[in-house]
PDB file of C-alpha atoms and ligand atoms in Angstrom:
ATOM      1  CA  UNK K   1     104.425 153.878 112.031  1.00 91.00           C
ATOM      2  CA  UNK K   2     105.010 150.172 110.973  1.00 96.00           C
ATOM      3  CA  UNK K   3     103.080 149.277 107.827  1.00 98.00           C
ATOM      4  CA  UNK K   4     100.684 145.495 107.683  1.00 98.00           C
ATOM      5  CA  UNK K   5     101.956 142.154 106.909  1.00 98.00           C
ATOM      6  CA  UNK K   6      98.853 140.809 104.739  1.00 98.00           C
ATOM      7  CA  UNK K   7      98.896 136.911 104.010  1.00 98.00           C
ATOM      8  CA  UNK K   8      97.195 136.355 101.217  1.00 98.00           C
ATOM      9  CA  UNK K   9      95.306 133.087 100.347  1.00 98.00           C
ATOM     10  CA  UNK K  10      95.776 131.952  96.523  1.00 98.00           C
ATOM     11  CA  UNK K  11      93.503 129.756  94.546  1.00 98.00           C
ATOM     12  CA  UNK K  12      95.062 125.683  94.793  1.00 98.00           C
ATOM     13  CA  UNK K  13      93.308 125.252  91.241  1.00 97.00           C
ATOM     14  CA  UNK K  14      90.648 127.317  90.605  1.00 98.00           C
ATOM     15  CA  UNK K  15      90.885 130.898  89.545  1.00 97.00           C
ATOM     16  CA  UNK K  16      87.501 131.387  90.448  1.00 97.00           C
ATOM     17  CA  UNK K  17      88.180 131.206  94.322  1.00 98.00           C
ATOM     18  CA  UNK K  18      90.302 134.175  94.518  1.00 98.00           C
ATOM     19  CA  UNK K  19      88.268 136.786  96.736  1.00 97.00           C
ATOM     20  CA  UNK K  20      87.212 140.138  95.469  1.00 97.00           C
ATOM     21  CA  UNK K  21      88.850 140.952  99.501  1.00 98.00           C
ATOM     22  CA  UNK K  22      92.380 139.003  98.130  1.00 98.00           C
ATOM     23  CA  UNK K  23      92.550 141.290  95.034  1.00 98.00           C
ATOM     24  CA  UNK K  24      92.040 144.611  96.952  1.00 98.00           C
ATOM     25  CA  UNK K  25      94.596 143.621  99.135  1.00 98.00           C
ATOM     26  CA  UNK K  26      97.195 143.201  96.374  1.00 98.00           C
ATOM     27  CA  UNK K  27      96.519 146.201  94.760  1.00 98.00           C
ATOM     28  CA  UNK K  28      96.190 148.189  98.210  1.00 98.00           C
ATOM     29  CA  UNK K  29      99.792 146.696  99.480  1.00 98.00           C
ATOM     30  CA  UNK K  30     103.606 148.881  98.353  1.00 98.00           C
ATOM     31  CA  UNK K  31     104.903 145.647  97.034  1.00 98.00           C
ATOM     32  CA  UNK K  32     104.074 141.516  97.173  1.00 98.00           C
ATOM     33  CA  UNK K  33     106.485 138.848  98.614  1.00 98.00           C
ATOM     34  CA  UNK K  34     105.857 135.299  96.562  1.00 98.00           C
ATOM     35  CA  UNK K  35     107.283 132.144  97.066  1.00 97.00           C
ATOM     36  CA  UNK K  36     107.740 131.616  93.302  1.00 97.00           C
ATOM     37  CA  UNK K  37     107.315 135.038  91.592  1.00 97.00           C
ATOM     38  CA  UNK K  38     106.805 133.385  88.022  1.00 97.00           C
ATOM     39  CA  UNK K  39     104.054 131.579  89.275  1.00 98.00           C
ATOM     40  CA  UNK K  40     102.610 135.024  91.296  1.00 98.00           C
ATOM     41  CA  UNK K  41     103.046 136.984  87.655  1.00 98.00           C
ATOM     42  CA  UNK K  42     100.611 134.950  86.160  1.00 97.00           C
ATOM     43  CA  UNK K  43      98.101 135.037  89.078  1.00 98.00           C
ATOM     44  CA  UNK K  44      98.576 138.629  88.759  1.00 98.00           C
ATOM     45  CA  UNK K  45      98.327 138.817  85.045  1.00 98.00           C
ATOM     46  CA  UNK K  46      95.201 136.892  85.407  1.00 97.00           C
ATOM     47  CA  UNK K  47      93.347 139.822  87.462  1.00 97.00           C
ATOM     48  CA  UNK K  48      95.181 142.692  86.319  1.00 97.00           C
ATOM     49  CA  UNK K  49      96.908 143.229  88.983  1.00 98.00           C
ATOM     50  CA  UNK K  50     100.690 145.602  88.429  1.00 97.00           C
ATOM     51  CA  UNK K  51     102.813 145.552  91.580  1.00 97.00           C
ATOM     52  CA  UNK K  52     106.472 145.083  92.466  1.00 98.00           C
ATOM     53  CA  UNK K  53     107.054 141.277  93.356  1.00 98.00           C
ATOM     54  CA  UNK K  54     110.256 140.340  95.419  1.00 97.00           C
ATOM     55  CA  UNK K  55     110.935 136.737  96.290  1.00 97.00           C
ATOM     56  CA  UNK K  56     110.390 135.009  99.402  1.00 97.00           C
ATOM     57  CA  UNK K  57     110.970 131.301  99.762  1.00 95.00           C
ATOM     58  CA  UNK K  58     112.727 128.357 101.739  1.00 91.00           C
ATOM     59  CA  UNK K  59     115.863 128.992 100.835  1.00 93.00           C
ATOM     60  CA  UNK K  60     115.928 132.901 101.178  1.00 95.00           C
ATOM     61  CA  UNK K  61     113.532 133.515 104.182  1.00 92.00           C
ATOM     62  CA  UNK K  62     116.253 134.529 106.612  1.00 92.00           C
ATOM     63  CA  UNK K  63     117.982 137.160 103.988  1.00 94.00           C
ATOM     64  CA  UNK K  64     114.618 138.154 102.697  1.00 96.00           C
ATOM     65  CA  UNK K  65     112.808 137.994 105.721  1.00 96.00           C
ATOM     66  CA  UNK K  66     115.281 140.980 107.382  1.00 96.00           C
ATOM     67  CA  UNK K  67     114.897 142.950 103.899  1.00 97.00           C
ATOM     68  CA  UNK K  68     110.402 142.461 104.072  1.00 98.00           C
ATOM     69  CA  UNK K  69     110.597 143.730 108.001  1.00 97.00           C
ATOM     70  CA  UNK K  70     112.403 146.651 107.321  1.00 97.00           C
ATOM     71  CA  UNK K  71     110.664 147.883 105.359  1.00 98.00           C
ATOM     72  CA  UNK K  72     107.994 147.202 107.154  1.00 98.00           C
ATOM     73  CA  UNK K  73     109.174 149.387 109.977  1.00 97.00           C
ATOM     74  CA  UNK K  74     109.918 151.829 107.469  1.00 97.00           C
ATOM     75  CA  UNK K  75     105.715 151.742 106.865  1.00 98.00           C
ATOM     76  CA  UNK K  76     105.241 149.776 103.718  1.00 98.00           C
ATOM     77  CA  UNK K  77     102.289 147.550 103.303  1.00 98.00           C
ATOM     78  CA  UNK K  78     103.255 143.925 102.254  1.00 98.00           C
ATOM     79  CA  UNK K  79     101.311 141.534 100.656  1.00 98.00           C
ATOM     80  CA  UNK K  80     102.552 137.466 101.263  1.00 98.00           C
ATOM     81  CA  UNK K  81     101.407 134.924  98.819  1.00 98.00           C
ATOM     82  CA  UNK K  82     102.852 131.570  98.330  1.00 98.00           C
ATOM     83  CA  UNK K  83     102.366 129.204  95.000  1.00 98.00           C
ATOM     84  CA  UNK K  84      98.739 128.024  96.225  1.00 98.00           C
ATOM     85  CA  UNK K  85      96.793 128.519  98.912  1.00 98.00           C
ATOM     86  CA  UNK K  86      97.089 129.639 102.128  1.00 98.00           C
ATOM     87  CA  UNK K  87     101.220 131.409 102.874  1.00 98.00           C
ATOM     88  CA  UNK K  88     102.319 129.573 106.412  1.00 97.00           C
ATOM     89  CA  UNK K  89     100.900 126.416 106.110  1.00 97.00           C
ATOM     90  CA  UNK K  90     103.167 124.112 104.811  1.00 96.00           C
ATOM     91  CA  UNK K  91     104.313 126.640 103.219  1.00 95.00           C
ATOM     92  CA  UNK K  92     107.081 129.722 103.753  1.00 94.00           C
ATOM     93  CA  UNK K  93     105.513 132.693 105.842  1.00 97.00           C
ATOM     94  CA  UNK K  94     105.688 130.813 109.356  1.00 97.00           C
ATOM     95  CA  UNK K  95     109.424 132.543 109.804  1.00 97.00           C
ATOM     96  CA  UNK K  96     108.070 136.338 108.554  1.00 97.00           C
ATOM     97  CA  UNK K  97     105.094 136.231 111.230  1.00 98.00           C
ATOM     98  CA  UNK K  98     107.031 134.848 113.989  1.00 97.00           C
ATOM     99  CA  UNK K  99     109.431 138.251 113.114  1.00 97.00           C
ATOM    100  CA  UNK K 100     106.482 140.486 112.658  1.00 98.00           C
ATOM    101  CA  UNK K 101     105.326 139.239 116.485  1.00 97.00           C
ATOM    102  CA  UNK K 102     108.171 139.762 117.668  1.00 97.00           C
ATOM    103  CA  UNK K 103     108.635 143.082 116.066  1.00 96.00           C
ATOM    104  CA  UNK K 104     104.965 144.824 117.028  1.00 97.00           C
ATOM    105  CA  UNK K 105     103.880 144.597 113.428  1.00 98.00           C
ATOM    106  CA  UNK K 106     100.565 144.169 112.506  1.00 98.00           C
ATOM    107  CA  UNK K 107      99.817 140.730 110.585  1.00 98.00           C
ATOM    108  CA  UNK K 108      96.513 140.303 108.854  1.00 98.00           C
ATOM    109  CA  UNK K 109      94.991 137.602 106.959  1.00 98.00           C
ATOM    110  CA  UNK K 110      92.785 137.457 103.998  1.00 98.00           C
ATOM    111  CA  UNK K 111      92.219 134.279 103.930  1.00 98.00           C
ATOM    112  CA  UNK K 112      90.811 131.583 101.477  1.00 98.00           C
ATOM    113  CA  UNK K 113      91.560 128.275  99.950  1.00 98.00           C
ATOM    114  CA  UNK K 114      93.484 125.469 101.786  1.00 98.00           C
ATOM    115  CA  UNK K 115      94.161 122.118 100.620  1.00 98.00           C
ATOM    116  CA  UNK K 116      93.907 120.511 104.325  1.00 98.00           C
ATOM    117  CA  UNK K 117      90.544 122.130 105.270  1.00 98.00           C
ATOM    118  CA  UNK K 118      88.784 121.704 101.937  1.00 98.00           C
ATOM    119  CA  UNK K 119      90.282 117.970 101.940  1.00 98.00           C
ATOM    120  CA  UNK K 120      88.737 117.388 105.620  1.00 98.00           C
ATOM    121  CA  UNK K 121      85.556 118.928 104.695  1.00 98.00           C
ATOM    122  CA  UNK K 122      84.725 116.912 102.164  1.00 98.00           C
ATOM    123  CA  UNK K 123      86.506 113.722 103.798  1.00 98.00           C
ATOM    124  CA  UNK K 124      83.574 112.119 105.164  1.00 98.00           C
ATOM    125  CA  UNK K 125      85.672 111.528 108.459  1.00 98.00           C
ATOM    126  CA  UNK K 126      85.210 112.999 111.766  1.00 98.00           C
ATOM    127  CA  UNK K 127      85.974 116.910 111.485  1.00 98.00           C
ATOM    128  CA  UNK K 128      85.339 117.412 115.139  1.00 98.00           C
ATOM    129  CA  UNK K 129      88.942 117.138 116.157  1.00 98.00           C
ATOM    130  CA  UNK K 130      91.627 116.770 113.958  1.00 98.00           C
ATOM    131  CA  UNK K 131      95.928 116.934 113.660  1.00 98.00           C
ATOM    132  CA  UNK K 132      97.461 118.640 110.685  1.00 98.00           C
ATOM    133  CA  UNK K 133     100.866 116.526 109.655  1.00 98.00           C
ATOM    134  CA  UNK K 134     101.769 118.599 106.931  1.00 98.00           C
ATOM    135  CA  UNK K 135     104.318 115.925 104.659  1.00 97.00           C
ATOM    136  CA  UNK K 136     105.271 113.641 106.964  1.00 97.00           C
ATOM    137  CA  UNK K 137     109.121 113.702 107.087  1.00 93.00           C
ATOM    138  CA  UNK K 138     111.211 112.527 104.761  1.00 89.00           C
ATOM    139  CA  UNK K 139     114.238 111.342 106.657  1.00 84.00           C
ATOM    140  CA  UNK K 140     114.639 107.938 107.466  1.00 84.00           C
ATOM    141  CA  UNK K 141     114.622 108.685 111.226  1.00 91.00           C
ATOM    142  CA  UNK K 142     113.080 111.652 111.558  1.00 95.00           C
ATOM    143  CA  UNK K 143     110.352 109.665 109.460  1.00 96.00           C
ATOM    144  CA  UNK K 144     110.171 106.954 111.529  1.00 95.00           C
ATOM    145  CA  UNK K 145     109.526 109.002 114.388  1.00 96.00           C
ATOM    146  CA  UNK K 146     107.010 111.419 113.099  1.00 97.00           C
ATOM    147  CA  UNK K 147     104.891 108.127 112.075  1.00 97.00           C
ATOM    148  CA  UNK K 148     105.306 106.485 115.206  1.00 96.00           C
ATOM    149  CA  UNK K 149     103.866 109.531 117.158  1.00 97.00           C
ATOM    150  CA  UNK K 150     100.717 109.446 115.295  1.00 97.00           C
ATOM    151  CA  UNK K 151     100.453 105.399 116.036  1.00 95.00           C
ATOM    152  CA  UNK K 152      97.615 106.209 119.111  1.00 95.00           C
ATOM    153  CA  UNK K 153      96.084 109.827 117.194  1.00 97.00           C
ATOM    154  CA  UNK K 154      92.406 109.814 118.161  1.00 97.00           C
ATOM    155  CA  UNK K 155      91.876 112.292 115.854  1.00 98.00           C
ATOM    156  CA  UNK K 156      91.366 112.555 112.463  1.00 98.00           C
ATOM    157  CA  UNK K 157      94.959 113.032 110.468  1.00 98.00           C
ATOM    158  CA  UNK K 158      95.500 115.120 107.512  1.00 98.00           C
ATOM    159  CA  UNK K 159      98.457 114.781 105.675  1.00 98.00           C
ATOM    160  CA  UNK K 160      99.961 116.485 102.701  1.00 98.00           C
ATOM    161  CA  UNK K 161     101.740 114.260 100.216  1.00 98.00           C
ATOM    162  CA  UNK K 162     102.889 114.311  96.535  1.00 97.00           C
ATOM    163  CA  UNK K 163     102.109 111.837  93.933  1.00 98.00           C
ATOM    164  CA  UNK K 164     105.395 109.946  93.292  1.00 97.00           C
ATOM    165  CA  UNK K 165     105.245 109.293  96.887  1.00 97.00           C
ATOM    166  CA  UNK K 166     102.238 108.133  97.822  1.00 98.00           C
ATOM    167  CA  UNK K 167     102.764 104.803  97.273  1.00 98.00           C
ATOM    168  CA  UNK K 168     105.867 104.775  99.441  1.00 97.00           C
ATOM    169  CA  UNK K 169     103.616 107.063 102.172  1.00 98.00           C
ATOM    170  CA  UNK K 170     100.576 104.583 102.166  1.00 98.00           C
ATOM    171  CA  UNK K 171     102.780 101.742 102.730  1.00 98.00           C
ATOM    172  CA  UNK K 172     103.919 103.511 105.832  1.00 97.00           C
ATOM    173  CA  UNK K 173     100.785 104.109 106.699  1.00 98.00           C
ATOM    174  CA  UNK K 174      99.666 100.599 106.166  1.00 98.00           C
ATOM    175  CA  UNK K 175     102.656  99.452 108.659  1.00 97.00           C
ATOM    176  CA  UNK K 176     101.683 102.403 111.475  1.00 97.00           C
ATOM    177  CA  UNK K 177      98.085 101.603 111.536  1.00 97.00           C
ATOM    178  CA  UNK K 178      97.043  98.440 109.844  1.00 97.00           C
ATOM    179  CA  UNK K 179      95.812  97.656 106.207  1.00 97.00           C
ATOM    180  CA  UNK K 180      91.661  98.114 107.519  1.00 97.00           C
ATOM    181  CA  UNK K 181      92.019 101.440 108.610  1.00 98.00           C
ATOM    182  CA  UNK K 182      89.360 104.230 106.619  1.00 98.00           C
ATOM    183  CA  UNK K 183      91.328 107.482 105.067  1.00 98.00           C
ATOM    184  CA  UNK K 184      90.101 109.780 102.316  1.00 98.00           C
ATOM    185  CA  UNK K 185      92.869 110.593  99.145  1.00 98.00           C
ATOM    186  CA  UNK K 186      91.437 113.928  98.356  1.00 98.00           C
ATOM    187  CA  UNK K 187      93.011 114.824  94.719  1.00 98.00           C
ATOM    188  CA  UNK K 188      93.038 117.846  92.490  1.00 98.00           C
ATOM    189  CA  UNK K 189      90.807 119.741  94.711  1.00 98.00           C
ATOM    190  CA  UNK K 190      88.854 122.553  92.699  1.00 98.00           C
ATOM    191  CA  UNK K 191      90.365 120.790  89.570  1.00 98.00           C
ATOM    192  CA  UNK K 192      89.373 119.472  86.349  1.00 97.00           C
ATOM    193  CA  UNK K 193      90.086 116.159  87.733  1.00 97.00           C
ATOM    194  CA  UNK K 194      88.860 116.283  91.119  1.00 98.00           C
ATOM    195  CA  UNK K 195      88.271 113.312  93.301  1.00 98.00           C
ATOM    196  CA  UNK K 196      87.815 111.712  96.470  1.00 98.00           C
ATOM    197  CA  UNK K 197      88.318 108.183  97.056  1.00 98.00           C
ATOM    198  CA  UNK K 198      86.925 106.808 100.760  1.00 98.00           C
ATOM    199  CA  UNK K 199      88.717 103.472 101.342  1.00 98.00           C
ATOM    200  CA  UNK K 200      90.694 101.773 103.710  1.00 98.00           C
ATOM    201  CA  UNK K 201      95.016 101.829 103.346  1.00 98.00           C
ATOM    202  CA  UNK K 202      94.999  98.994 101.863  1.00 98.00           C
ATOM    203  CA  UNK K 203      91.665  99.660  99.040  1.00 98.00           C
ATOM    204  CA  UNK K 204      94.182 102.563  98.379  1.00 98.00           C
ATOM    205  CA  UNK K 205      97.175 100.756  97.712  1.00 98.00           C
ATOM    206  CA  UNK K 206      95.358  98.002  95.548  1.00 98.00           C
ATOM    207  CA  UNK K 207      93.585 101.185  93.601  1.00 98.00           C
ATOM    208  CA  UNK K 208      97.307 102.558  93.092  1.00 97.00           C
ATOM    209  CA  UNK K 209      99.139  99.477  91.891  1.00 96.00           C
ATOM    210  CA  UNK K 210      96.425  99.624  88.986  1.00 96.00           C
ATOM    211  CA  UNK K 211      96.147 102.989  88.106  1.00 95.00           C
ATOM    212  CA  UNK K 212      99.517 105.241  88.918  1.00 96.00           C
ATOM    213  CA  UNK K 213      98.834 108.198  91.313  1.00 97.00           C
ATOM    214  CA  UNK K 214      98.380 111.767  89.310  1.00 97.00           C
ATOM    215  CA  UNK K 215      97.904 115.206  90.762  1.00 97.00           C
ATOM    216  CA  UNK K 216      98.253 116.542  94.089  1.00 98.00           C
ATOM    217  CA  UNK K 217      97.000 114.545  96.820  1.00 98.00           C
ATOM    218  CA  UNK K 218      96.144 115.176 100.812  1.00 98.00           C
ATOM    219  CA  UNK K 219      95.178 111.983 102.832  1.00 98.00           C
ATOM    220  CA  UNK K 220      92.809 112.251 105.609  1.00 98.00           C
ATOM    221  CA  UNK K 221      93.191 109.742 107.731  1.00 98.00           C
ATOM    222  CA  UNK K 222      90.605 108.105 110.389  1.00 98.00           C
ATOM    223  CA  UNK K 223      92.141 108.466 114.062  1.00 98.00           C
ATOM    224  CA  UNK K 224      92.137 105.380 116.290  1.00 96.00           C
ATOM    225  CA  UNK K 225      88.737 104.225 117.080  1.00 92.00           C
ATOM    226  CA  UNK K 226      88.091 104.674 121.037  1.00 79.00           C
ATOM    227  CA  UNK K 227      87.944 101.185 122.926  1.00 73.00           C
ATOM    228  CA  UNK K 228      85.801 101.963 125.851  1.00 62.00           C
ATOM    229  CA  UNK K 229      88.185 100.143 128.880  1.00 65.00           C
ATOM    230  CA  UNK K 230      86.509  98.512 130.969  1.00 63.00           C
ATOM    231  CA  UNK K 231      86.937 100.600 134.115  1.00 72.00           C
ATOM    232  CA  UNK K 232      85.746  97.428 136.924  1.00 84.00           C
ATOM    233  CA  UNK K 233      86.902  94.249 137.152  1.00 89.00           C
ATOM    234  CA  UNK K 234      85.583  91.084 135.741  1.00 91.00           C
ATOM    235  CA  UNK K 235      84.517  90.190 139.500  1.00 90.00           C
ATOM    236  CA  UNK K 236      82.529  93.316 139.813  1.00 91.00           C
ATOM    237  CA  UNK K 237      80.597  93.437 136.342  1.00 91.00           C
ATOM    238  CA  UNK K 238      79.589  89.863 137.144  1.00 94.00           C
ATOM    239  CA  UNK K 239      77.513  91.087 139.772  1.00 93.00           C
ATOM    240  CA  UNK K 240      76.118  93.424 137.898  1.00 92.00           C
ATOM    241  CA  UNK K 241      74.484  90.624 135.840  1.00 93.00           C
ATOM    242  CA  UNK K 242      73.610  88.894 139.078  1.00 93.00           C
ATOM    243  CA  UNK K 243      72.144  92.271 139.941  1.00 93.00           C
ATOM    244  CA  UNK K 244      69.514  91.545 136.912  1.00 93.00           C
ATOM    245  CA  UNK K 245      68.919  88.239 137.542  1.00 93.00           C
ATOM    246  CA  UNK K 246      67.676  88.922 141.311  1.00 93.00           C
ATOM    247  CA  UNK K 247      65.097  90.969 138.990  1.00 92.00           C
ATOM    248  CA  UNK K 248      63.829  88.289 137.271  1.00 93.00           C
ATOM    249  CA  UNK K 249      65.499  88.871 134.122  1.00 92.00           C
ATOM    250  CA  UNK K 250      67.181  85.594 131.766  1.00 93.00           C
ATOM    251  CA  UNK K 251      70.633  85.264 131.798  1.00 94.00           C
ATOM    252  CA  UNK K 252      71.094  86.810 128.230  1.00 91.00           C
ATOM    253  CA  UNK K 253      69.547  89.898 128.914  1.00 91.00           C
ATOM    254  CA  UNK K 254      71.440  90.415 132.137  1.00 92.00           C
ATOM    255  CA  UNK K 255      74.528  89.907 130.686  1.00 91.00           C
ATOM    256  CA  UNK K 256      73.198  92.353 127.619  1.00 86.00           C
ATOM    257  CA  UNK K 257      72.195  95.020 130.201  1.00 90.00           C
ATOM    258  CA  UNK K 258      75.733  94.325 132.795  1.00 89.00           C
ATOM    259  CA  UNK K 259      77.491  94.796 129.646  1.00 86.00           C
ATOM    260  CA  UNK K 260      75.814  98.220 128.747  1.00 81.00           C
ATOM    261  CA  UNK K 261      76.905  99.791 132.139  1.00 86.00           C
ATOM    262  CA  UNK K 262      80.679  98.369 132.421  1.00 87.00           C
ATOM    263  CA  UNK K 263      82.144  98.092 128.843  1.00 80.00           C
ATOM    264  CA  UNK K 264      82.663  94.444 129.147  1.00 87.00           C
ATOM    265  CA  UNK K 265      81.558  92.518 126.222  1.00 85.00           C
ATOM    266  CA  UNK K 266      77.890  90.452 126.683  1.00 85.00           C
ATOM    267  CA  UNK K 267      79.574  87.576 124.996  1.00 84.00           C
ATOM    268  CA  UNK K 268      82.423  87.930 127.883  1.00 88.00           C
ATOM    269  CA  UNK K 269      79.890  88.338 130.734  1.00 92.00           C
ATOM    270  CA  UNK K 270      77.380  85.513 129.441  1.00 91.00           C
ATOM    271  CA  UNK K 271      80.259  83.021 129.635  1.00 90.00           C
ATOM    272  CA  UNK K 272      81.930  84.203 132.463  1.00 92.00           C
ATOM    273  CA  UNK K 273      77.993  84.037 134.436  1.00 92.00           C
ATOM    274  CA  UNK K 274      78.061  80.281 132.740  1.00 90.00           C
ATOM    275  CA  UNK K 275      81.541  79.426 133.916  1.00 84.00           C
ATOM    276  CA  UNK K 276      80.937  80.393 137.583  1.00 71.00           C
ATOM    277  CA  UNK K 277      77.261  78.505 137.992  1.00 64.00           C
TER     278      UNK K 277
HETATM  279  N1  LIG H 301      99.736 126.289 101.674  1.00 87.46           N
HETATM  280  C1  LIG H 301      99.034 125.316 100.885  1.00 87.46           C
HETATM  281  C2  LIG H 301      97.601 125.167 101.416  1.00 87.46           C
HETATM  282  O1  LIG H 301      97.139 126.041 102.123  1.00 87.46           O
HETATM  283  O2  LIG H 301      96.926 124.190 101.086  1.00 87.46           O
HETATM  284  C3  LIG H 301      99.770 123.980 100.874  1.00 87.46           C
HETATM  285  C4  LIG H 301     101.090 124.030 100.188  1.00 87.46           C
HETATM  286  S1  LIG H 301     101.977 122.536 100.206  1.00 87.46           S
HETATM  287  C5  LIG H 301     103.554 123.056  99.665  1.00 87.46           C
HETATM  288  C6  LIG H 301     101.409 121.726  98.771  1.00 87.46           C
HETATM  289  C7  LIG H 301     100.611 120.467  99.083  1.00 87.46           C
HETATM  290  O3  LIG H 301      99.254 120.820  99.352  1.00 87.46           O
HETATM  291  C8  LIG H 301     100.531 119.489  97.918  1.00 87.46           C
HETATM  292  O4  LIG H 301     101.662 118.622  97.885  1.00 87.46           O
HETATM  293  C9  LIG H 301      99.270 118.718  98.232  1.00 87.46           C
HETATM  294  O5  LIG H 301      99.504 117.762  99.234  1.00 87.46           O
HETATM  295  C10 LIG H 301      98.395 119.842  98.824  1.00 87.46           C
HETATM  296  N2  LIG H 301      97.576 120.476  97.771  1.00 87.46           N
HETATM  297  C11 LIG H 301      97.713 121.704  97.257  1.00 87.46           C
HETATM  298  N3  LIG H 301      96.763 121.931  96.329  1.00 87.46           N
HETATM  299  C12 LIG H 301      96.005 120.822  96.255  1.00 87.46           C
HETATM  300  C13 LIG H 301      94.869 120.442  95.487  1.00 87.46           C
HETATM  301  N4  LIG H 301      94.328 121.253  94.598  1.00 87.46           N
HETATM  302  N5  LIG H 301      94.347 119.210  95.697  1.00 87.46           N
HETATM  303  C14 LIG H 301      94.889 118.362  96.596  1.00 87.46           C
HETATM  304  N6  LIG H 301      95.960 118.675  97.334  1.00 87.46           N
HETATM  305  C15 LIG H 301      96.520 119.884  97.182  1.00 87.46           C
END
């Protein structure tokens, strides 16, 4: 029989959130896969934790990969961590569970901290409905692209990005969606220096040209605010407000009250009504 693929969430600063659950399942699996194995020793160090590490990262996934799922098949347990946080999200692991699916073997997650969901959390944005971006690409077109997709995103955007680039990735920003609109920089999360600055693209490019950006960063960005179309013509929302003046009411409040059940604007409505008397 096939042995499990764990994926084990890390800590992305704090020691303290690794889960009694994540430690179990290291010392429970044959052998761990990290993405950085120096950086996994001292995680392991930390808890006490002896087990064989092999590596597994970008540029090794496909020759590791075929190694981890055989023996896999051959019924060892594996435990997948990457440097922080949670293995698969922007991070290598996406490759080995795509295998595993393909190959019948059971995946199971332990999970724990992420950098996008605790940087949405504590955002103060709309959580309802929101698009992961990962780093937005680095290639000039491939770049280009990837922003201009997200020019009409309702939804709230979170997006990965380190700190020598930030400037260069708000100044993107500011040219994809305009200087006024809200985002979140989330830093250091569970860090000594842990913040949150709420501003607009361009509050957050002033901030940086004063004080250079330090630490690890994910930017939450506000989606594009709804504009509620009007769905009837001009012709058809004016008699609406004619509609409330055959009740009696002023001019102003029809127009207020036409404007509340077509999406035109009062203002719009008032002077059309004073244009056509
Ligand atoms: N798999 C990880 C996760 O679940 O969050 C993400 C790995 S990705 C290679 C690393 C990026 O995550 C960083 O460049 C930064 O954008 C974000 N990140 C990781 N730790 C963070 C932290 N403590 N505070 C803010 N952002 C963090």
């Amino acid at each position: 029989m096939s042995g499990i693929l764990y994926l084990v969430a890390t800590p992305i600063g704090n020691l303290g959130d690794f889960s009694p659950r994540a430690v179990e399942t290291l010392l429970n699996a044959d052998f761990i896969a990290a993405e950085d194995t120096r950086v996994t020793l001292k995680l392991l160090n930390h808890f006490g934790i002896k087990k064989p590490l092999i590596s597994y990262f970008e540029h090794n996934r496909a020759q590791s990969g075929e190694k981890i799922i055989e023996r896999l098949r051959n019924g060892e347990n594996v435990a997948l961590v990457s440097d922080a946080g949670m293995p698969a999200i922007s991070d290598p692991g996406e490759d080995l569970v795509r295998l595993c699916a393909r190959e019948g073997i059971t995946v199971c997650c332990t999970p724990g901290p992420c950098a996008a969901v605790s940087a949405l959390a504590v955002s103060g944005l709309p959580t309802q409905r929101f698009t992961f971006e990962g780093f937005i690409n680095n290639s000039g077109k491939n770049r280009a692209e990837h922003l201009e997709s997200l020019q009409n995103e309702k939804r709230t955007m979170i997006i990965y990005e380190a700190p020598h680039k930030l400037i260069g990735t708000l100044t993107d920003l500011k040219d994809t969606f305009g200087g006024d609109r809200e985002l979140s920089l989330c830093r250091e999360i569970t860090k000594i220096y842990e913040e949150v600055i709420r501003t607009t693209i361009d509050g957050a490019l002033e901030h940086y040209s004063k004080i250079p950006p330090r630490g690890e960063y994910v930017l939450v960005v506000k989606g594009k605010e709804e504009t509620a179309e009007p769905e009837m013509t001009l012709e058809e929302a004016l008699s609406r407000v004619d509609f409330y003046r055959s009740e009696g009411k002023s001019l102003k409040q029809s127009a207020k009250l036409a404007s509340e059940d077509t999406g035109y604007s009062k203002n719009e409505l008032y002077n059309a009504a004073v244009g056509k008397a």
